[in-house]
Coordinates of C-alpha atoms in Angstrom, one line a residue:
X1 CA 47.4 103.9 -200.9
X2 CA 45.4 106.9 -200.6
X3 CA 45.4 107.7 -196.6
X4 CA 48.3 106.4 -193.5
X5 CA 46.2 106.4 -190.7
X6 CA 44.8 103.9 -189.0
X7 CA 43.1 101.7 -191.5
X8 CA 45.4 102.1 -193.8
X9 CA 47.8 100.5 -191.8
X10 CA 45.7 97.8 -191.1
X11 CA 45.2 97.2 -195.2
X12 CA 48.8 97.6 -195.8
X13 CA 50.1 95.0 -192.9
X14 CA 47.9 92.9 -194.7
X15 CA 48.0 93.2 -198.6
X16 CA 51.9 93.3 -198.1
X17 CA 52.1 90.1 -196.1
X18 CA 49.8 87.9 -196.9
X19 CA 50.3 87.5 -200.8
X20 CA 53.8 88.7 -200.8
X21 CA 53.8 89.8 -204.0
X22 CA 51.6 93.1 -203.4
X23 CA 53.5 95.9 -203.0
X24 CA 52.4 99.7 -202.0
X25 CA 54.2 101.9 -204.8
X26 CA 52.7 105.4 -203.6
X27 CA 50.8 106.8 -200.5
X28 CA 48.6 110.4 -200.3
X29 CA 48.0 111.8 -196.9
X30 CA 46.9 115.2 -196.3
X31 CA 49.4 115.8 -193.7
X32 CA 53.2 115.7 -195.6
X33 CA 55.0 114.5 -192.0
X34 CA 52.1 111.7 -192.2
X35 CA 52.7 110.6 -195.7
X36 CA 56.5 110.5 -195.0
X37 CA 56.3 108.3 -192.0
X38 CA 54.0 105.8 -193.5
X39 CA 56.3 105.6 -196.7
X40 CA 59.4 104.7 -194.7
X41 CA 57.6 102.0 -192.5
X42 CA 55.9 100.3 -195.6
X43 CA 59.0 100.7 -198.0
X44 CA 57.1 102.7 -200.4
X45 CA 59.0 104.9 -203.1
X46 CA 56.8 108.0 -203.3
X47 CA 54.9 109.9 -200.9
X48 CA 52.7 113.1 -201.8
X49 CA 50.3 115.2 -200.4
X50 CA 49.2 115.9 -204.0
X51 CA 45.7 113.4 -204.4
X52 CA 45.8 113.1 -208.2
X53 CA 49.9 113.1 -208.5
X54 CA 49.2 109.4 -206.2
X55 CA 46.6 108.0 -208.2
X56 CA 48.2 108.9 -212.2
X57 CA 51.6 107.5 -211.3
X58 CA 52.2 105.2 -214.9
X59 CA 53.3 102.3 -211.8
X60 CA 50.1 102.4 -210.1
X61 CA 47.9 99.2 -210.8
X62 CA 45.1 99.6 -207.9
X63 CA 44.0 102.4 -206.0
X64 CA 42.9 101.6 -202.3
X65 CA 40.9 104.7 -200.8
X66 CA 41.6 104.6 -197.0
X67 CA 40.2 107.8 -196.7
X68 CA 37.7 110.4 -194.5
X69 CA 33.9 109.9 -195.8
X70 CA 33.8 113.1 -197.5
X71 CA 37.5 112.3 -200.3
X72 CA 36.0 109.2 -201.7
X73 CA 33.7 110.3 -204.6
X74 CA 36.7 112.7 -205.4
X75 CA 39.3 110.0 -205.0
X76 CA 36.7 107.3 -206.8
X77 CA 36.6 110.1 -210.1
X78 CA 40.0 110.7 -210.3
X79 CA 40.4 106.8 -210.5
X80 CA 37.9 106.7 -213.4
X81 CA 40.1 109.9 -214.9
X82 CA 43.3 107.4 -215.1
X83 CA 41.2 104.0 -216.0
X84 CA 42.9 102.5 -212.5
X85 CA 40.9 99.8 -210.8
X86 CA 40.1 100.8 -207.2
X87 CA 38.9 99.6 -203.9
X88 CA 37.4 101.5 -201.5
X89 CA 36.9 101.2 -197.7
X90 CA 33.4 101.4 -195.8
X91 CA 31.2 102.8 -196.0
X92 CA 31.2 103.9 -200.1
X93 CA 29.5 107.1 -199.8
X94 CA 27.8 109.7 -196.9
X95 CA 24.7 108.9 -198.3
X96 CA 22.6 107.0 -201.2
X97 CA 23.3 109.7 -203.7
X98 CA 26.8 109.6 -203.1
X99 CA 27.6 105.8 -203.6
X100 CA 25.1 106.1 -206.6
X101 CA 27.3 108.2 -207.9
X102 CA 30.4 106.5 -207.9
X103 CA 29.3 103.1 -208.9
X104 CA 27.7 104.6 -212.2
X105 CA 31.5 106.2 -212.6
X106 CA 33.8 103.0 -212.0
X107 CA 31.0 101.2 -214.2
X108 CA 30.6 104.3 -216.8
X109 CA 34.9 104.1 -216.8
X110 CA 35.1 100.2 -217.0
X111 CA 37.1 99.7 -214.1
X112 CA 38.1 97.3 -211.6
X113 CA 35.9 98.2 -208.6
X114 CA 35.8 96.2 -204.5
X115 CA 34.1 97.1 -201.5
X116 CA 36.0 97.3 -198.4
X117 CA 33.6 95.1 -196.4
X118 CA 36.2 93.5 -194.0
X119 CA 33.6 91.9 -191.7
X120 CA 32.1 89.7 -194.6
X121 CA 35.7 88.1 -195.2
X122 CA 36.3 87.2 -191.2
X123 CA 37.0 83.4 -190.7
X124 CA 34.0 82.8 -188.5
X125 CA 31.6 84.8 -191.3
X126 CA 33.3 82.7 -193.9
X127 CA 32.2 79.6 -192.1
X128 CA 29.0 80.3 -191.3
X129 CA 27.8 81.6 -194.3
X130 CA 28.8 78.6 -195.6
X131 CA 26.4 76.5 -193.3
X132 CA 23.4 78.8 -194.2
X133 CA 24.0 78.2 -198.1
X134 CA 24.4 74.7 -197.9
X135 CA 20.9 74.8 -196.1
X136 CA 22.3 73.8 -192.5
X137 CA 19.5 76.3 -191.0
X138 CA 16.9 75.9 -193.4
X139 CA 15.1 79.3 -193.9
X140 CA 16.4 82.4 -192.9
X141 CA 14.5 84.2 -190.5
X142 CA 16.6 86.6 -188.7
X143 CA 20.0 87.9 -188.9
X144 CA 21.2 90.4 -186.2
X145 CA 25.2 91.4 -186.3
X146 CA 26.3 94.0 -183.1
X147 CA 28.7 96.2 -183.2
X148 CA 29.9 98.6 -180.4
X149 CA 32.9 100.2 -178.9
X150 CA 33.8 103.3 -177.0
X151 CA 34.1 105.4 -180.5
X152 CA 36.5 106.2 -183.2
X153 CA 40.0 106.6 -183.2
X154 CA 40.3 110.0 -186.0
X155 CA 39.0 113.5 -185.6
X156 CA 36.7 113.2 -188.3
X157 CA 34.4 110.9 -187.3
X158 CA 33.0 113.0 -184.9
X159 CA 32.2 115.8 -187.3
X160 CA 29.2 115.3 -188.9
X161 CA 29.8 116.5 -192.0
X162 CA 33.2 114.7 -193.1
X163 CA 32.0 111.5 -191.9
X164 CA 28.1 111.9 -192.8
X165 CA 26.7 110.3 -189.3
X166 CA 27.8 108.5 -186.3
X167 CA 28.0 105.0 -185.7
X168 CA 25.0 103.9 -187.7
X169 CA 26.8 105.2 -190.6
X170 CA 30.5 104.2 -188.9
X171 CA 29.2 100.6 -187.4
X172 CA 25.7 99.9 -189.1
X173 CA 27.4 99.7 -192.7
X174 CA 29.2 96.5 -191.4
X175 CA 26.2 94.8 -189.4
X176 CA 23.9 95.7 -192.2
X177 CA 25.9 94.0 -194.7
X178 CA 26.4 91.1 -192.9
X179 CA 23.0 90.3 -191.9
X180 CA 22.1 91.1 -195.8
X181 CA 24.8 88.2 -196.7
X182 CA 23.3 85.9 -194.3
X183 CA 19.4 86.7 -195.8
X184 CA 20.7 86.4 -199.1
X185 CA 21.8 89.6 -201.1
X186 CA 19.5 89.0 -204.4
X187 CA 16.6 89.7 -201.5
X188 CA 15.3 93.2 -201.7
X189 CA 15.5 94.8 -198.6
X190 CA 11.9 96.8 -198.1
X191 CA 11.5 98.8 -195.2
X192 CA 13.5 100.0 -192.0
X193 CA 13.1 100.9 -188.4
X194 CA 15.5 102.6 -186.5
X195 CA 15.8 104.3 -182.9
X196 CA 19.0 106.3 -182.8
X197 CA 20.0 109.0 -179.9
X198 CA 22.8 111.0 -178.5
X199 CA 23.3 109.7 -175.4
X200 CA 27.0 110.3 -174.2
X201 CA 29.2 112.3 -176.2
X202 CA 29.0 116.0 -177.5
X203 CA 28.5 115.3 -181.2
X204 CA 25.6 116.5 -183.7
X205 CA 25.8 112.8 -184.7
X206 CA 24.2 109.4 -182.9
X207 CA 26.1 107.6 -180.7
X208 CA 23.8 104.7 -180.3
X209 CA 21.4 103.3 -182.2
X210 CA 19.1 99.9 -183.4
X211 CA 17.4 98.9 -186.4
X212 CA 15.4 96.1 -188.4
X213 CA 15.7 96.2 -191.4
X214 CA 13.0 94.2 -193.0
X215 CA 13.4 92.4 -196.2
X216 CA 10.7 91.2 -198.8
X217 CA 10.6 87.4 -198.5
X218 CA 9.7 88.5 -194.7
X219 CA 13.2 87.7 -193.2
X220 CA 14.2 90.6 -190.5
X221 CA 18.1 92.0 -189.9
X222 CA 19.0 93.9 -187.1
X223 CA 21.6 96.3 -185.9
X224 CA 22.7 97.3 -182.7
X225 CA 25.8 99.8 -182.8
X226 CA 27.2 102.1 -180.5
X227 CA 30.0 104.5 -179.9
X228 CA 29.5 104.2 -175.9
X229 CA 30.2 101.0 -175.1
X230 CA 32.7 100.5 -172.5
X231 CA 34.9 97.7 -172.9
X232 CA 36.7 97.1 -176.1
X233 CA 35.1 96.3 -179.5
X234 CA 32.7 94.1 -179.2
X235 CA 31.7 92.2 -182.8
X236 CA 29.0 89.3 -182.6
X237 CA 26.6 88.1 -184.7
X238 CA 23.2 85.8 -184.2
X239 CA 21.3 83.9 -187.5
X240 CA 18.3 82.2 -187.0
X241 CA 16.7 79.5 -189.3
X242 CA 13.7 77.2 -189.6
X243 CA 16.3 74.7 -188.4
X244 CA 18.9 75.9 -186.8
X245 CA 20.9 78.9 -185.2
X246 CA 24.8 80.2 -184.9
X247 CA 26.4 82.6 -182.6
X248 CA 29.6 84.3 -183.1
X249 CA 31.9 86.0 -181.2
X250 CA 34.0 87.4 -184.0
X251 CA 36.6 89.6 -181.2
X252 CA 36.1 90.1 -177.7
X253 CA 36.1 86.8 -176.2
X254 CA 38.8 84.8 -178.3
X255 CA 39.5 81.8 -176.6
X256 CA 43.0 83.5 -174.9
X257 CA 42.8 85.4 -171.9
X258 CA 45.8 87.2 -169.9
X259 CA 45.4 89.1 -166.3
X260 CA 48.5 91.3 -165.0
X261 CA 49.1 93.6 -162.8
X262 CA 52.5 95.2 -164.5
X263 CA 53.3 96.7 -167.3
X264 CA 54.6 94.2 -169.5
X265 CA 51.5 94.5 -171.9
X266 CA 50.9 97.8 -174.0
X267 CA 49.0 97.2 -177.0
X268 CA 45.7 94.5 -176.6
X269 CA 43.3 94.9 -179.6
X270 CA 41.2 97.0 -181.4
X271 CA 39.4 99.5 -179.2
X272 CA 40.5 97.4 -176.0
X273 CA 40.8 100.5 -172.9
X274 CA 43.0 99.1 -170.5
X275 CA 46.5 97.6 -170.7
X276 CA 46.4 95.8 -167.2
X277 CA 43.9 93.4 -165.2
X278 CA 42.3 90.5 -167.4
X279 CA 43.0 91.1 -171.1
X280 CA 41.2 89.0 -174.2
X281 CA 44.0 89.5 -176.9
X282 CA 43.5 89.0 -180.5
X283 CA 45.7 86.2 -181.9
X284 CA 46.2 87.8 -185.2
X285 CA 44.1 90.8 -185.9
X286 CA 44.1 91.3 -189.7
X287 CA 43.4 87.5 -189.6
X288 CA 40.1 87.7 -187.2
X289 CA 39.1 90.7 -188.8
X290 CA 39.0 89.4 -192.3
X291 CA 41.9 91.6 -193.9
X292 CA 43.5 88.8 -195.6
X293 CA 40.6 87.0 -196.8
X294 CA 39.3 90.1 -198.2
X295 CA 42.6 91.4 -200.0
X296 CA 42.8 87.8 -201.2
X297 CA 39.5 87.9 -202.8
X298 CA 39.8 91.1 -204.5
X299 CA 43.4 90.8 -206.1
X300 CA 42.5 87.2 -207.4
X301 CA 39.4 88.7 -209.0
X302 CA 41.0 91.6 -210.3
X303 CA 43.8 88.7 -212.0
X304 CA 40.8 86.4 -213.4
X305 CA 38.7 89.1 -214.4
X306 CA 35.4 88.8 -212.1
X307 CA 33.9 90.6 -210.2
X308 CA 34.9 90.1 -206.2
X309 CA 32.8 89.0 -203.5
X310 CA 31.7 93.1 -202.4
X311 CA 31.7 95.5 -205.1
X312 CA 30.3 99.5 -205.4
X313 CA 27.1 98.3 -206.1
X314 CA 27.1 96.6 -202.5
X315 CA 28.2 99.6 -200.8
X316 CA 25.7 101.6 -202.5
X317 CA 22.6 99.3 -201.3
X318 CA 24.0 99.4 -198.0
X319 CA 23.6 103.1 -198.3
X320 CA 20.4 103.0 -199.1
X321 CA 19.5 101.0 -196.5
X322 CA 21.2 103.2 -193.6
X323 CA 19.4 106.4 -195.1
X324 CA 15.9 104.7 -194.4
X325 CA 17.4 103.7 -191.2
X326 CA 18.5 107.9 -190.6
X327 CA 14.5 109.0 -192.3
X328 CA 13.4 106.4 -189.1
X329 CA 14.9 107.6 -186.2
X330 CA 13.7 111.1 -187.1
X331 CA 9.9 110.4 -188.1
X332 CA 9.6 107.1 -185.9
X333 CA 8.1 105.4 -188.5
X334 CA 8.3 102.4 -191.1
X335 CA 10.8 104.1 -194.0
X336 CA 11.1 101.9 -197.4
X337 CA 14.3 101.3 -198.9
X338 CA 14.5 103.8 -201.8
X339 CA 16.8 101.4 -204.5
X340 CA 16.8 102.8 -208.0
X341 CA 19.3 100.7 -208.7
X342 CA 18.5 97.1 -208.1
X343 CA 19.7 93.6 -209.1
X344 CA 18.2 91.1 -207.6
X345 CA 15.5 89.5 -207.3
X346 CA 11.8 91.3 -207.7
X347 CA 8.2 89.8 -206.1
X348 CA 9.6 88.1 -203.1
X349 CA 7.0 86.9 -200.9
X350 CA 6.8 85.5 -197.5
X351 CA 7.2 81.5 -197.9
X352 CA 4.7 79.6 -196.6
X353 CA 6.6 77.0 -193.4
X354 CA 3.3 74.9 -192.5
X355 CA 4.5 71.6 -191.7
X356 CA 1.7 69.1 -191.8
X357 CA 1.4 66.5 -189.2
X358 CA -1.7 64.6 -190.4
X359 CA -4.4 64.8 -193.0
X360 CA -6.2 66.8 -190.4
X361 CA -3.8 68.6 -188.2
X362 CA -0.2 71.2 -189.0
X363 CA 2.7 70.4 -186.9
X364 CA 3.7 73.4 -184.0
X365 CA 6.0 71.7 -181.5
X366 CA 7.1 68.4 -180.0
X367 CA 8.8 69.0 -176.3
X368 CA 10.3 65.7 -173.9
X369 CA 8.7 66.9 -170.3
X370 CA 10.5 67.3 -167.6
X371 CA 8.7 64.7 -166.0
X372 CA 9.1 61.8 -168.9
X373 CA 5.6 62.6 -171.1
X374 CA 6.7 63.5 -174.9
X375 CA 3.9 66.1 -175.9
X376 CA 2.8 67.1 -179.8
X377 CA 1.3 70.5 -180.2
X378 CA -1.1 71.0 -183.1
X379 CA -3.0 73.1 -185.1
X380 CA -6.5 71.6 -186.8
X381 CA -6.7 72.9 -190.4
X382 CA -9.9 73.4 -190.5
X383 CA -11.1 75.0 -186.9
X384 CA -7.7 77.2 -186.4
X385 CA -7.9 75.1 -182.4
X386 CA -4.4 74.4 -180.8
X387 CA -4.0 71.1 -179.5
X388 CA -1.8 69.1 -177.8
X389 CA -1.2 64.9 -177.8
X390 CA 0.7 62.5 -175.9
X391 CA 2.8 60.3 -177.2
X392 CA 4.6 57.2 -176.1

């Protein structure tokens, strides 16, 4: 484990619980009193403040980089020095160039390489993306994933050159992979508009931002992430179809609410600001947040030799997409998604959804009145005229 703050706490409460059989066999920190703690909590035999002395240890299997933005290419090259498989949390790189980077390395060394992507692995994501493959909304048309919460918990993220950017970087990673996900991630994403600011805190970085990202089969994502929202962490997502639609609330409503008045309650959630008055708990966080599911998915990959579900190459179009995002909210304009690595599909077009009613007429709307009357809206195929008929 190559970091023992916050997240990774979070990734070691989960890789050590949920499959038993993982085991943390050496930690890096920066700070030695850090790496020390974090050992004795989580049982692990060695502790170091020495990066490479962590990762070339003969007993180490997988490298997990739980790291600032600015250690990973130099943790991701040392793993490719020792041929050890790694995983990396979000986002892979500061930038484009920096993901591109290390996901020629891992693939250059032949190693073992997963995206961190927790958000894509949540119970409520695995369910609905499961509806949208097996067709439950038709067409894709829009996929908008929000995240916002009164800011980071480290030092670094508010210094704009560790961490590379503010919560577009920090927050848009997450909603722009999930909306990608939902679109379908063989779908080149084209172009992207963004309106960022700094609106509240004293940082060189954005604390605010949206974006659409639009994607070449005409499909739009959007993002809306902040670092000054007040009141916890607030993760939801919309998807619309040609036939249908799902919302989630992936963490701040849950379905178990608490008020007091005492005490008695310390710790909430994630990013929750208050201990007393109504509380919305999180059952089981590394659950809701898709710890488990993702851990799962990349050990068992890593055992059967495939690739997992999020791999470099996803963090690095991800990147790409949030640097047209960062060109936008400077220039105000339309940026295109600069890929030079791509792998899906190419020549997307816009499908055509006319739905024909008659030999004469294409199918807009049919709407039950308030008032009993069920009305047909059309289009006539030949004049372009709209309109409607009654029907009994």
């Amino acid at each position: 484990m190559l970091g023992s703050g916050f997240i990774a706490r979070f990734y070691a409460d989960a890789l050590q619980g949920y499959r038993s059989k993982d085991k943390i066999v050496s930690v890096y920190s920066r700070k030695e009193d850090s790496a020390k703690k974090f050992a004795k909590e989580y049982a692990v035999a060695f502790s170091t403040t020495n990066l490479e002395e962590a990762i070339q240890r003969p007993d180490v299997e997988v490298v997990c980089i739980a790291l600032p933005n600015n250690l990973h290419e130099v943790a991701v090259m040392l793993c490719c020095k020792y041929k050890k498989a790694v995983i990396a949390t979000k986002p892979l790189g500061r930038t484009a160039e920096e993901a591109r980077r290390m996901l020629e390395a891992v693939e250059q060394a032949g190693v073992f390489n997963g995206y961190l992507e927790d958000l894509v692995y949540t119970p409520k994501f695995l369910k609905a993306l499961e509806n949208v493959k097996n067709g439950a909304l038709g067409r894709i048309l829009w996929a908008k994933s929000r995240e916002t919460h009164p800011g980071p918990h480290s030092d670094w993220f508010w210094d704009l050159e560790q961490a590379g950017g503010g919560c577009i970087l920090d927050l848009g990673c997450h909603c722009v992979e999930i909306a990608r996900s939902y679109i379908g991630k063989d779908i080149r994403p084209a172009e992207v508009m963004c309106w960022a600011d700094t609106q509240v805190k004293p940082i060189d970085a954005e604390d605010h931002a949206i974006g659409l990202v639009k994607y070449e089969n005409g499909a739009i994502g959007q993002f809306e992430v902040s670092w000054t929202f007040r009141g916890g962490l607030d993760l939801r997502d919309e998807v619309m179809g040609t036939e249908g639609t799902i919302w989630i609330n992936n963490f701040l409503r849950t379905g178990l609410e608490i008020f007091t008045s005492g005490t008695g309650t310390r710790y909430v959630a994630e990013k929750a600001e208050n201990s007393t008055g109504w509380l919305f708990p999180v059952g089981d966080e590394l659950n809701e947040l898709g710890y488990n599911h993702m851990f799962m998915d990349m050990f068992n990959s890593m055992e059967k030799g495939i690739e997992p579900k999020e791999t470099f190459y996803d963090g690095y179009v991800v990147n790409s997409i949030l640097d047209a995002a960062y060109r936008s909210s400077k220039n105000k304009l339309w940026e295109p998604v600069k890929l030079d690595i791509w792998r899906g599909r190419t020549g997307t077009t816009k499908n055509n959804s006319l739905q024909e009613y008659d030999a004469d007429h294409y199918f807009v709307k049919e709407e039950l009145t308030h008032y009993g009357a069920r009305k047909v809206i059309l289009k006539n195929k030949k004049t372009g005229k709209i309109v409607e008929k009654l029907e009994q």
